[in-house]
Structures are given as structure tokens and as C-alpha cells.
Short mmCIF file of C-alpha atoms in Angstrom, two decimals:
data_model
loop_
_atom_site.label_atom_id
_atom_site.label_comp_id
_atom_site.label_asym_id
_atom_site.label_seq_id
_atom_site.Cartn_x
_atom_site.Cartn_y
_atom_site.Cartn_z
CA LEU A 1 -105.39 198.47 94.39
CA GLU A 2 -106.39 199.46 98.00
CA ALA A 3 -106.51 197.25 100.96
CA ILE A 4 -109.44 197.83 103.41
CA VAL A 5 -110.97 195.00 106.25
CA VAL A 6 -113.99 194.20 106.42
CA GLU A 7 -115.64 192.28 109.51
CA ILE A 8 -118.02 190.18 109.73
CA GLY A 9 -120.42 188.95 112.27
CA PRO A 10 -120.55 185.49 114.18
CA ALA A 11 -122.08 183.37 110.82
CA GLU A 12 -121.67 180.51 109.00
CA GLY A 13 -121.46 180.42 105.37
CA VAL A 14 -121.23 184.16 104.73
CA TRP A 15 -120.13 185.23 101.49
CA LEU A 16 -118.77 188.88 100.27
CA ALA A 17 -119.21 190.54 95.99
CA GLY A 18 -117.94 193.33 95.23
CA THR A 19 -116.46 194.37 91.78
CA VAL A 20 -112.64 195.73 91.30
CA HIS A 21 -111.76 198.85 89.22
CA ASP A 22 -108.93 200.13 87.70
CA ALA A 23 -107.72 203.81 88.31
CA ASP A 24 -110.02 205.06 85.69
CA SER A 25 -112.85 203.06 87.82
CA LYS A 26 -113.43 200.83 84.74
CA PRO A 27 -114.38 197.11 85.98
CA LEU A 28 -110.48 194.84 86.22
CA ALA A 29 -110.78 191.93 84.57
CA GLY A 30 -108.36 188.42 85.44
CA ALA A 31 -107.42 190.57 89.36
CA TYR A 32 -106.97 187.73 92.07
CA VAL A 33 -108.53 189.19 94.91
CA ARG A 34 -107.69 187.70 98.74
CA ALA A 35 -109.46 187.82 102.16
CA HIS A 36 -107.93 186.33 105.04
CA THR A 37 -108.86 187.02 108.77
CA THR A 38 -106.25 189.27 111.12
CA VAL A 39 -107.54 186.70 114.31
CA PRO A 40 -107.47 183.96 114.69
CA PRO A 41 -108.26 180.42 113.58
CA HIS A 42 -106.93 181.85 110.60
CA ASP A 43 -108.87 181.30 107.09
CA SER A 44 -108.37 183.06 103.47
CA GLN A 45 -110.16 182.52 100.84
CA SER A 46 -109.88 184.22 97.29
CA ALA A 47 -110.91 185.16 93.50
CA VAL A 48 -110.23 186.21 90.79
CA THR A 49 -112.17 188.70 88.74
CA GLY A 50 -114.76 187.94 85.86
CA ALA A 51 -114.20 189.64 82.51
CA ASP A 52 -117.02 192.33 84.39
CA GLY A 53 -114.44 193.04 87.81
CA ARG A 54 -116.94 191.38 89.72
CA PHE A 55 -115.54 188.76 92.45
CA LEU A 56 -117.43 186.92 94.20
CA LEU A 57 -115.96 184.62 98.01
CA GLU A 58 -118.36 181.95 99.38
CA GLY A 59 -117.64 180.09 102.63
CA LEU A 60 -116.55 182.50 104.92
CA THR A 61 -116.66 182.92 108.61
CA GLY A 62 -117.21 185.33 111.38
CA SER A 63 -114.32 187.06 111.81
CA ARG A 64 -112.57 190.54 110.08
CA TYR A 65 -111.07 189.96 107.20
CA PHE A 66 -107.93 191.83 105.56
CA LEU A 67 -109.81 192.07 101.73
CA GLN A 68 -107.01 192.97 98.46
CA ALA A 69 -107.73 193.20 95.20
#
């Protein structure tokens, strides 16, 4: 799975949602998804994908995040 960088503007209470897919483009259930900041102050949020491969990360702050699944 690939990792991506997401940049979020200066806001509070931002969320990030998406779907994790496997190599065959099928939704991947039970995948661990983590977003952590690349600059101080360091913060991280994590979630596990549901049966449909979807995840929701809430409470993100304005920063640059490294997203891994």
C-alpha cells in the first residue's frame, strides 16, 4: 500500500475520510490507517477500516500529515 502526504489548512476539528483498496482495487477491511504530522507540534490519529474498506480520522488540526495504510 502507498503512503501519501496530505496538507490541511489552518483549521480545528478537520476530518479525513477515505477507502483503502487492495492490489485488485477491492475494499480492504481491517486495515490500520494512521495519519501523523510531519512538522511540530507532532500529532497522530488512527483508525481501522470497516467491512467496506472505509475509514474516518477526526480531530485533525491544520498541518501537513503523512498518511499510511
